[in-house]
PDB file of C-alpha atoms in Angstrom:
ATOM      1  CA  MET A   3     -16.782 -51.866 -33.924  1.00 55.00           C
ATOM      2  CA  ASP A   4     -15.120 -51.708 -37.330  1.00 71.00           C
ATOM      3  CA  ALA A   5     -13.991 -55.059 -38.931  1.00 73.00           C
ATOM      4  CA  ARG A   6     -10.404 -53.746 -38.875  1.00 71.00           C
ATOM      5  CA  ASP A   7     -10.675 -52.963 -35.265  1.00 76.00           C
ATOM      6  CA  ALA A   8     -11.944 -56.561 -34.461  1.00 84.00           C
ATOM      7  CA  GLU A   9      -8.986 -57.856 -36.466  1.00 84.00           C
ATOM      8  CA  LEU A  10      -6.446 -55.729 -34.607  1.00 81.00           C
ATOM      9  CA  LYS A  11      -8.100 -56.685 -31.271  1.00 85.00           C
ATOM     10  CA  LYS A  12      -7.534 -60.345 -32.343  1.00 87.00           C
ATOM     11  CA  GLU A  13      -3.824 -59.594 -33.014  1.00 85.00           C
ATOM     12  CA  LEU A  14      -3.476 -58.048 -29.744  1.00 85.00           C
ATOM     13  CA  LYS A  15      -4.933 -61.170 -28.071  1.00 88.00           C
ATOM     14  CA  ALA A  16      -2.656 -63.490 -30.118  1.00 87.00           C
ATOM     15  CA  SER A  17       0.274 -61.432 -29.100  1.00 84.00           C
ATOM     16  CA  LEU A  18      -0.637 -61.557 -25.309  1.00 84.00           C
ATOM     17  CA  GLN A  19      -1.249 -65.302 -25.480  1.00 86.00           C
ATOM     18  CA  ALA A  20       2.106 -65.765 -27.342  1.00 85.00           C
ATOM     19  CA  ARG A  21       3.831 -63.738 -24.547  1.00 82.00           C
ATOM     20  CA  ARG A  22       2.351 -65.948 -21.953  1.00 84.00           C
ATOM     21  CA  GLU A  23       3.345 -69.114 -23.734  1.00 84.00           C
ATOM     22  CA  LEU A  24       6.904 -67.884 -24.659  1.00 83.00           C
ATOM     23  CA  GLY A  25       7.643 -65.880 -21.590  1.00 81.00           C
ATOM     24  CA  GLU A  26       9.020 -62.402 -20.815  1.00 80.00           C
ATOM     25  CA  GLU A  27      12.306 -62.925 -22.882  1.00 83.00           C
ATOM     26  CA  TYR A  28      10.231 -62.684 -26.101  1.00 82.00           C
ATOM     27  CA  GLU A  29       8.089 -59.715 -24.800  1.00 83.00           C
ATOM     28  CA  SER A  30       9.914 -56.848 -26.720  1.00 85.00           C
ATOM     29  CA  ALA A  31       9.877 -58.926 -29.945  1.00 86.00           C
ATOM     30  CA  LEU A  32       6.102 -59.405 -29.586  1.00 84.00           C
ATOM     31  CA  VAL A  33       5.464 -55.806 -28.760  1.00 86.00           C
ATOM     32  CA  ASP A  34       7.527 -54.597 -31.710  1.00 87.00           C
ATOM     33  CA  SER A  35       5.636 -57.006 -33.979  1.00 86.00           C
ATOM     34  CA  PHE A  36       2.241 -55.739 -32.798  1.00 85.00           C
ATOM     35  CA  LEU A  37       3.353 -52.123 -32.995  1.00 88.00           C
ATOM     36  CA  GLU A  38       4.562 -52.744 -36.536  1.00 89.00           C
ATOM     37  CA  LYS A  39       1.119 -54.197 -37.425  1.00 87.00           C
ATOM     38  CA  VAL A  40      -0.580 -51.016 -35.748  1.00 88.00           C
ATOM     39  CA  ASP A  41       1.914 -48.626 -37.657  1.00 90.00           C
ATOM     40  CA  GLN A  42       0.922 -50.307 -40.975  1.00 89.00           C
ATOM     41  CA  ARG A  43      -2.825 -49.777 -40.267  1.00 88.00           C
ATOM     42  CA  ILE A  44      -2.216 -46.284 -39.353  1.00 90.00           C
ATOM     43  CA  ASP A  45      -0.240 -45.788 -42.456  1.00 92.00           C
ATOM     44  CA  GLY A  46      -2.764 -47.274 -44.631  1.00 90.00           C
ATOM     45  CA  ALA A  47      -5.542 -45.224 -43.171  1.00 90.00           C
ATOM     46  CA  VAL A  48      -3.541 -42.097 -43.613  1.00 94.00           C
ATOM     47  CA  GLU A  49      -2.630 -42.970 -47.100  1.00 95.00           C
ATOM     48  CA  ARG A  50      -6.146 -43.603 -48.145  1.00 94.00           C
ATOM     49  CA  ARG A  51      -7.253 -40.349 -46.504  1.00 95.00           C
ATOM     50  CA  VAL A  52      -4.695 -38.408 -48.310  1.00 95.00           C
ATOM     51  CA  ARG A  53      -5.449 -39.927 -51.627  1.00 95.00           C
ATOM     52  CA  ARG A  54      -9.136 -39.190 -51.098  1.00 95.00           C
ATOM     53  CA  GLN A  55      -8.421 -35.360 -50.356  1.00 94.00           C
ATOM     54  CA  LEU A  56      -6.151 -35.266 -53.323  1.00 94.00           C
ATOM     55  CA  ALA A  57      -8.781 -36.627 -55.539  1.00 93.00           C
ATOM     56  CA  GLU A  58     -11.232 -34.250 -54.327  1.00 92.00           C
ATOM     57  CA  ARG A  59      -8.976 -31.305 -54.717  1.00 91.00           C
ATOM     58  CA  ARG A  60      -8.279 -32.418 -58.317  1.00 90.00           C
ATOM     59  CA  LEU A  61     -11.852 -32.673 -59.051  1.00 89.00           C
ATOM     60  CA  THR A  62     -12.532 -29.155 -57.520  1.00 86.00           C
ATOM     61  CA  GLN A  63      -9.743 -27.789 -59.617  1.00 85.00           C
ATOM     62  CA  ALA A  64     -11.098 -29.757 -62.801  1.00 83.00           C
ATOM     63  CA  ARG A  65     -14.603 -28.382 -62.218  1.00 80.00           C
ATOM     64  CA  ASP A  66     -13.241 -24.646 -61.695  1.00 74.00           C
ATOM     65  CA  ALA A  67     -11.060 -25.073 -64.811  1.00 73.00           C
ATOM     66  CA  ARG A  68     -14.252 -26.064 -66.973  1.00 67.00           C
ATOM     67  CA  SER A  69     -16.415 -23.237 -65.528  1.00 58.00           C
ATOM     68  CA  PRO A  70     -16.603 -20.203 -67.768  1.00 56.00           C
ATOM     69  CA  ARG A  71     -14.884 -17.386 -66.409  1.00 57.00           C
ATOM     70  CA  VAL A  72     -16.235 -13.836 -66.639  1.00 55.00           C
ATOM     71  CA  THR A  73     -13.458 -11.485 -68.032  1.00 57.00           C
ATOM     72  CA  ASP A  74     -13.986  -7.834 -67.267  1.00 61.00           C
ATOM     73  CA  SER A  75     -11.277  -5.997 -69.153  1.00 75.00           C
ATOM     74  CA  TRP A  76     -11.497  -2.364 -69.941  1.00 77.00           C
ATOM     75  CA  GLY A  77     -10.940  -3.180 -73.793  1.00 81.00           C
ATOM     76  CA  GLU A  78     -13.779  -5.726 -73.786  1.00 83.00           C
ATOM     77  CA  ARG A  79     -16.274  -3.134 -72.262  1.00 82.00           C
ATOM     78  CA  PHE A  80     -15.069  -0.378 -74.400  1.00 86.00           C
ATOM     79  CA  GLY A  81     -15.389  -2.616 -77.557  1.00 88.00           C
ATOM     80  CA  PHE A  82     -18.786  -3.769 -76.638  1.00 88.00           C
ATOM     81  CA  GLY A  83     -19.845   0.041 -76.222  1.00 87.00           C
ATOM     82  CA  ILE A  84     -18.401   0.998 -79.489  1.00 91.00           C
ATOM     83  CA  VAL A  85     -19.981  -1.947 -81.408  1.00 92.00           C
ATOM     84  CA  SER A  86     -23.263  -1.072 -79.745  1.00 92.00           C
ATOM     85  CA  LEU A  87     -23.295   2.506 -80.782  1.00 90.00           C
ATOM     86  CA  VAL A  88     -22.049   1.768 -84.323  1.00 93.00           C
ATOM     87  CA  LEU A  89     -24.811  -0.798 -84.776  1.00 93.00           C
ATOM     88  CA  ALA A  90     -27.460   1.617 -83.161  1.00 92.00           C
ATOM     89  CA  VAL A  91     -27.252   3.900 -86.074  1.00 92.00           C
ATOM     90  CA  PRO A  92     -28.531   1.587 -88.863  1.00 93.00           C
ATOM     91  CA  LEU A  93     -30.847  -0.282 -86.548  1.00 92.00           C
ATOM     92  CA  SER A  94     -32.500   3.046 -85.500  1.00 93.00           C
ATOM     93  CA  ALA A  95     -32.700   3.990 -89.211  1.00 94.00           C
ATOM     94  CA  ILE A  96     -34.603   0.590 -90.004  1.00 93.00           C
ATOM     95  CA  GLY A  97     -36.761   0.639 -86.859  1.00 91.00           C
ATOM     96  CA  GLY A  98     -37.628   4.311 -87.367  1.00 91.00           C
ATOM     97  CA  GLY A  99     -38.387   3.771 -91.088  1.00 92.00           C
ATOM     98  CA  VAL A 100     -40.453   0.743 -90.930  1.00 92.00           C
ATOM     99  CA  GLY A 101     -42.231   1.242 -87.502  1.00 91.00           C
ATOM    100  CA  HIS A 102     -41.804   5.036 -87.194  1.00 93.00           C
ATOM    101  CA  LEU A 103     -41.834   6.202 -83.441  1.00 94.00           C
ATOM    102  CA  PRO A 104     -42.976   2.735 -81.855  1.00 94.00           C
ATOM    103  CA  GLY A 105     -40.217   1.041 -84.145  1.00 93.00           C
ATOM    104  CA  LEU A 106     -37.676   3.368 -82.909  1.00 94.00           C
ATOM    105  CA  LEU A 107     -38.593   2.920 -79.234  1.00 95.00           C
ATOM    106  CA  VAL A 108     -38.447  -0.869 -79.561  1.00 95.00           C
ATOM    107  CA  THR A 109     -34.960  -0.596 -81.233  1.00 95.00           C
ATOM    108  CA  TRP A 110     -33.587   1.519 -78.586  1.00 95.00           C
ATOM    109  CA  LEU A 111     -35.120  -0.700 -75.778  1.00 96.00           C
ATOM    110  CA  GLY A 112     -33.364  -3.629 -77.438  1.00 94.00           C
ATOM    111  CA  ILE A 113     -30.127  -1.874 -77.493  1.00 94.00           C
ATOM    112  CA  VAL A 114     -30.377  -0.654 -73.857  1.00 94.00           C
ATOM    113  CA  GLY A 115     -31.440  -4.213 -72.888  1.00 94.00           C
ATOM    114  CA  VAL A 116     -28.447  -5.861 -74.642  1.00 92.00           C
ATOM    115  CA  ASN A 117     -26.093  -3.151 -72.849  1.00 90.00           C
ATOM    116  CA  VAL A 118     -27.698  -3.934 -69.344  1.00 89.00           C
ATOM    117  CA  VAL A 119     -27.321  -7.717 -69.826  1.00 89.00           C
ATOM    118  CA  GLN A 120     -23.635  -7.117 -70.645  1.00 87.00           C
ATOM    119  CA  ALA A 121     -23.167  -4.932 -67.619  1.00 84.00           C
ATOM    120  CA  VAL A 122     -24.775  -7.403 -65.252  1.00 84.00           C
ATOM    121  CA  ARG A 123     -22.694 -10.277 -66.707  1.00 83.00           C
ATOM    122  CA  THR A 124     -19.381  -8.535 -66.144  1.00 79.00           C
ATOM    123  CA  HIS A 125     -20.529  -6.980 -62.805  1.00 77.00           C
ATOM    124  CA  PRO A 126     -22.794  -9.451 -61.173  1.00 74.00           C
ATOM    125  CA  GLY A 127     -23.541  -7.272 -58.140  1.00 76.00           C
ATOM    126  CA  LEU A 128     -24.266  -4.230 -60.105  1.00 76.00           C
ATOM    127  CA  PHE A 129     -27.868  -3.820 -59.268  1.00 76.00           C
ATOM    128  CA  ALA A 130     -27.754  -5.434 -55.753  1.00 76.00           C
ATOM    129  CA  THR A 131     -29.652  -3.466 -53.190  1.00 74.00           C
ATOM    130  CA  ARG A 132     -27.208  -1.935 -50.484  1.00 69.00           C
ATOM    131  CA  ARG A 133     -28.095  -1.474 -46.878  1.00 66.00           C
ATOM    132  CA  PRO A 134     -27.803   2.060 -45.727  1.00 64.00           C
ATOM    133  CA  ALA A 135     -25.067   2.531 -43.073  1.00 62.00           C
ATOM    134  CA  ARG A 136     -26.101   3.463 -39.685  1.00 63.00           C
ATOM    135  CA  ASP A 137     -24.235   5.566 -37.043  1.00 60.00           C
ATOM    136  CA  GLY A 138     -23.274   2.352 -35.086  1.00 56.00           C
ATOM    137  CA  ASP A 139     -22.106   0.352 -38.040  1.00 56.00           C
ATOM    138  CA  TRP A 140     -18.404  -0.229 -38.788  1.00 60.00           C
ATOM    139  CA  GLU A 141     -17.101   0.000 -42.417  1.00 55.00           C
ATOM    140  CA  ASP A 142     -14.415  -2.066 -43.677  1.00 47.00           C
TER     141      ASP A 142
END
């Protein structure tokens, strides 16, 4: 039993004892007084619960606001592709000039790797395996 429940039970016993001592003419006043105390307890419990839920909601919103959002605009993807191709020309020249064919291959593996990372960042499920549909499967 909760401490508040024990206190409420004590209040009820006191109200019943007062009714026995005072008589039936004070019964409605005693019941109203007890019900007022019960209402205050309920209001307090509801208020605490609502405050806790609001605090949890604000905390969740604050966490969401701080988390980085992935922007997936067409302009960003297009710009990244253009910059990647523009930088590929001098990087290929440097890689091919210094390391010949192996240097050129390493350069292009790096360029492709950077573009794959960018694609996965903007499309998290890009390389996820998909289950083939069967005859009995419903498609949404």
